[in-house]
Amino acid sequence: MRRSLPFELFRYAMIALALALTLIPILWMASMAFKPIAEWSASGADLTWWPKAPTLDNFRYIFGEQTTALIATLDRTATKPILASLLAAVFGTLIAMSAGTAAAYGLSRFGSGQNLPLALTQLRLFPPMAVMIPVMIMWAFLGLIDSWWGLALIYGIVTLPFAFWLMKTFFDEMPKEIEEAALVEGCSRFRVFMKITLPMMRAPLASSAMFVFILNWSDYLIGLLLTTKEWVTIPVYMASLSSSMTGQLYGAKAALGLIAAIPPVILGIAIQKHLVRGLTFGALKQ
Amino acid sequence: MTTIRLENLVKSFGSFTALKTMDLEIGNGEFVALLGPSGCGKSTTMNMIAGMEAPTSGRILFDGRDMAGVPMGKRGVGFVFQNYAIFTHMTVRQNLAYGPKARGWPKAKVDAAVAKIADFLQLTPMLDQKSAKLSVNILQRLAIGRSAIVEPAIFLLDEPLSNVDAAFRAVMRTELKHLQREFRQTMVYVTHDQLEAMTMADRIAVMDHGVLQQVGTPIEVYNDPVNLFVARFIGAPGMNLVEGTLAETDRGLAVDLGAFGLSPPLPAALAGAARTAGAKEVVYGFRPEEVTLRTEGPGLRAAVGFVERIGARTIVHFGAADRALKIVAEPSTAVSVGETLSIEPVAASVRLFDKASGRAIKGAA
Ligand SMILES: Nc1ncnc2c1ncn2[C@@H]1O[C@H](COP(=O)(O)OP(=O)(O)OP(=O)(O)O)[C@@H](O)[C@H]1O
Ligand SMILES: [Mg+2]
């Protein structure tokens, strides 16, 4: 059956529109990152879409080098916020994934009923804002305010339901015969879990971990509320990039945004093959 | 090298009873096939023997020892699943060595065992391949090897061949039988394929709806089915079963088969048994292979519906729907569709069943 020409045109137009919606802002950010101040500043004389005189000034600027064009001096460079974001997101992901995987396995193999899994998953629907005030008080009491470990802990807690739910689905889909085959050979549950289940779950683990990492990496609200100075994260730091003279420092923000996009992109490429397999895990049994 | 004894074994899932009081004794080194249609409780029985599930009531004894509470890893059974449970992140060699290593065998012994079983199952060329990439046939062979390698005293196989292709299934039937002769394990083999059960098993346990119907050698269940279910289930094509009424004739007791006419007189022993049983409504059964087909003569009169010629034999179908009969004849048999023939069952092959209870009416042997 051949599709009609108008339909084909419409189809491609829609695809182009969808691509444009996602790609144009990214392209715009990338081009912005390499523009000199005159091309992006509100006071600048000639705003452009594409940099006429490409420069690395914006990158130099956020890492603390004095550049001629930008007069405003930063009270801190981007290095520490990048480190803060990395540490908090990585350790937050570790916490969420290890607790979530353990909980998912336990409930998938030994749990009965739907209530507990559902209750855990529903925590995800709870707006973090609603609990942030008590969390701030608790974190202050524990001395966790403005530290990457404090952030990592809350990130782990907030993304735990998501990690749990993803892993539970994967464990439910894994044929139980595979574990029983190992159990019948006389291995303990724990050994079977470590030597058989987890290695066979590499793909699902990798894709879940990536989703959780991206959630943590892109958080703004929690970082804003729980850090003040020492360990602000990239999104919080980005919001602070402005000056009274030039207003929003769009060039610097774009440069930082481009840097912030690197880890998810690298992760995505690295686990691309696992992502596809992770999402089609049911095919294991055939 | 163990006997298995199932005593009043019952398994319920909630309000549903999957297995109703099963009693079965399996001898040392015996090959028993659990045969029955899908959902009849074969896997449930196996899982309880292996210790994957606990019986609702009843006992399982290995060599007289009650297995209640003994975890599956400690029962010394090998188990092969229908869906080859292969550790796909390991190579063929690692899969085979898994059981021996879990038991803490020294390396030299593990290597020797792997070499031996790989050779036996023709897995040697792919020992170092990742198992994820192998074909279904090889995976199932690997699954069998992984369980057989530790030479378990009891070997349980749950439909191990139902996912492999037909040609390979024939090869594996011989190999499995060979394997069992070699290692002399007590083997319980679940299948819904009667050909597998008939060709491999020492004894067959026929099950239906969670009830054990009959246990016997392949010949026994084939020749002397205890009830209508077994008669219909065993044999391909299955036994011809025609409902009728017992009728006294001047040549002895016969069965009035309605549209097919009167059956030939029953053999004396069977007639005697039928008289003693006092049944009136019966089911008359005979094997499609054990008949004489003539254009004229004594026997059931029926018109040929269609003819299936499948090489070594010819299947002639008579009648239609619930009144259908099947006859297996020589390939050279010349019959034409629509022609009315006489079917005379070989006297010794005739079986009678009580229509109400479905149970066989047996003449003194
Ligand atoms: N865990 C369970 N919970 C509820 N019902 C179950 C469970 N396991 C099995 N059953 C039911 O028990 C009955 C027997 O199942 P079983 O798996 O033993 O059948 P089977 O003879 O092995 O069939 P098949 O040839 O399809 O493998 C089926 O009706 C099945 O639906
Ligand atoms: Mg089954």
Tab-separated table of N, CA and C in Angstrom, chain A residues 177-178 180-187 191-192 195-196 199-200 202 284-286, chain B residues 52 72-73 77 81 83-90 98-99 102-103 136 146-147:
chain	number	residue	atom	x	y	z
A	177	GLU	N	13.046	-19.049	36.102
A	177	GLU	CA	13.755	-20.319	35.901
A	177	GLU	C	15.266	-20.141	35.940
A	178	ILE	N	15.731	-18.974	35.487
A	178	ILE	CA	17.173	-18.783	35.431
A	178	ILE	C	17.765	-18.839	36.834
A	180	GLU	N	16.232	-20.189	39.451
A	180	GLU	CA	15.962	-21.509	40.027
A	180	GLU	C	17.004	-22.518	39.558
A	181	ALA	N	17.429	-22.371	38.294
A	181	ALA	CA	18.448	-23.282	37.780
A	181	ALA	C	19.723	-23.176	38.597
A	182	ALA	N	20.047	-21.961	39.041
A	182	ALA	CA	21.250	-21.779	39.857
A	182	ALA	C	21.004	-22.246	41.290
A	183	LEU	N	19.791	-22.001	41.783
A	183	LEU	CA	19.468	-22.403	43.159
A	183	LEU	C	19.507	-23.918	43.304
A	184	VAL	N	19.038	-24.606	42.270
A	184	VAL	CA	18.976	-26.057	42.327
A	184	VAL	C	20.394	-26.646	42.356
A	185	GLU	N	21.360	-25.867	41.888
A	185	GLU	CA	22.757	-26.317	41.950
A	185	GLU	C	23.340	-26.117	43.347
A	186	GLY	N	22.551	-25.583	44.236
A	186	GLY	CA	23.014	-25.475	45.613
A	186	GLY	C	23.593	-24.123	45.985
A	187	CYS	N	23.367	-23.090	45.153
A	187	CYS	CA	23.887	-21.773	45.495
A	187	CYS	C	22.918	-21.042	46.417
A	191	ARG	N	24.306	-15.402	46.610
A	191	ARG	CA	25.280	-15.698	45.569
A	191	ARG	C	24.636	-15.673	44.197
A	192	VAL	N	23.446	-16.229	44.103
A	192	VAL	CA	22.735	-16.226	42.827
A	192	VAL	C	22.475	-14.786	42.393
A	195	LYS	N	25.968	-13.276	41.372
A	195	LYS	CA	26.698	-13.897	40.260
A	195	LYS	C	25.850	-14.107	39.014
A	196	ILE	N	24.541	-14.221	39.191
A	196	ILE	CA	23.685	-14.505	38.040
A	196	ILE	C	22.772	-13.318	37.743
A	199	PRO	N	24.648	-9.674	37.003
A	199	PRO	CA	25.328	-9.636	35.698
A	199	PRO	C	24.354	-9.715	34.526
A	200	MET	N	23.283	-10.473	34.676
A	200	MET	CA	22.333	-10.564	33.569
A	200	MET	C	21.512	-9.299	33.446
A	202	ARG	N	22.763	-6.283	33.617
A	202	ARG	CA	23.633	-5.152	33.306
A	202	ARG	C	22.938	-4.083	32.470
A	284	LEU	N	14.830	-11.594	26.341
A	284	LEU	CA	15.861	-12.496	26.839
A	284	LEU	C	15.451	-13.961	26.704
A	285	LYS	N	14.197	-14.225	27.027
A	285	LYS	CA	13.711	-15.590	27.072
A	285	LYS	C	13.370	-16.107	25.669
A	286	GLN	N	13.002	-15.248	24.814
A	286	GLN	CA	12.556	-15.531	23.445
A	286	GLN	C	11.256	-16.295	23.344
B	52	MET	N	11.083	-26.666	44.538
B	52	MET	CA	10.824	-25.265	44.220
B	52	MET	C	9.510	-24.814	44.813
B	72	MET	N	15.903	-26.798	47.831
B	72	MET	CA	16.167	-27.417	46.531
B	72	MET	C	17.640	-27.649	46.255
B	73	GLY	N	18.482	-26.776	46.774
B	73	GLY	CA	19.910	-26.946	46.530
B	73	GLY	C	20.500	-28.156	47.231
B	77	VAL	N	19.164	-32.896	43.072
B	77	VAL	CA	18.467	-33.130	41.815
B	77	VAL	C	19.031	-32.212	40.742
B	81	PHE	N	14.785	-26.952	32.479
B	81	PHE	CA	13.521	-26.242	32.283
B	81	PHE	C	13.122	-26.214	30.813
B	83	ASN	N	11.971	-23.546	29.211
B	83	ASN	CA	12.657	-22.399	28.634
B	83	ASN	C	14.082	-22.459	29.130
B	84	TYR	N	14.949	-22.980	28.270
B	84	TYR	CA	16.333	-23.164	28.634
B	84	TYR	C	16.813	-22.001	29.486
B	85	ALA	N	17.071	-22.279	30.743
B	85	ALA	CA	17.527	-21.233	31.658
B	85	ALA	C	19.045	-21.172	31.588
B	86	ILE	N	19.522	-20.414	30.622
B	86	ILE	CA	20.962	-20.319	30.423
B	86	ILE	C	21.457	-19.003	30.993
B	87	PHE	N	22.631	-19.034	31.606
B	87	PHE	CA	23.219	-17.789	32.108
B	87	PHE	C	23.881	-17.108	30.909
B	88	THR	N	23.140	-16.215	30.278
B	88	THR	CA	23.579	-15.689	28.987
B	88	THR	C	24.806	-14.797	29.075
B	89	HIS	N	25.179	-14.401	30.277
B	89	HIS	CA	26.368	-13.550	30.376
B	89	HIS	C	27.642	-14.390	30.495
B	90	MET	N	27.487	-15.703	30.419
B	90	MET	CA	28.662	-16.576	30.560
B	90	MET	C	28.898	-17.347	29.258
B	98	TYR	N	29.354	-24.261	36.101
B	98	TYR	CA	28.694	-23.569	37.199
B	98	TYR	C	28.363	-24.484	38.375
B	99	GLY	N	27.704	-25.594	38.077
B	99	GLY	CA	27.296	-26.526	39.126
B	99	GLY	C	28.491	-27.106	39.882
B	102	ALA	N	30.004	-24.497	42.086
B	102	ALA	CA	29.164	-24.201	43.245
B	102	ALA	C	29.336	-25.277	44.315
B	103	ARG	N	29.689	-26.479	43.868
B	103	ARG	CA	29.894	-27.566	44.832
B	103	ARG	C	31.328	-27.626	45.333
B	136	VAL	N	18.755	-21.922	19.598
B	136	VAL	CA	17.880	-22.533	20.592
B	136	VAL	C	18.244	-23.996	20.821
B	146	ARG	N	24.424	-28.750	31.549
B	146	ARG	CA	24.733	-28.055	32.797
B	146	ARG	C	24.141	-28.790	33.990
B	147	SER	N	22.980	-29.412	33.780
B	147	SER	CA	22.395	-30.164	34.884
B	147	SER	C	23.001	-31.551	35.011
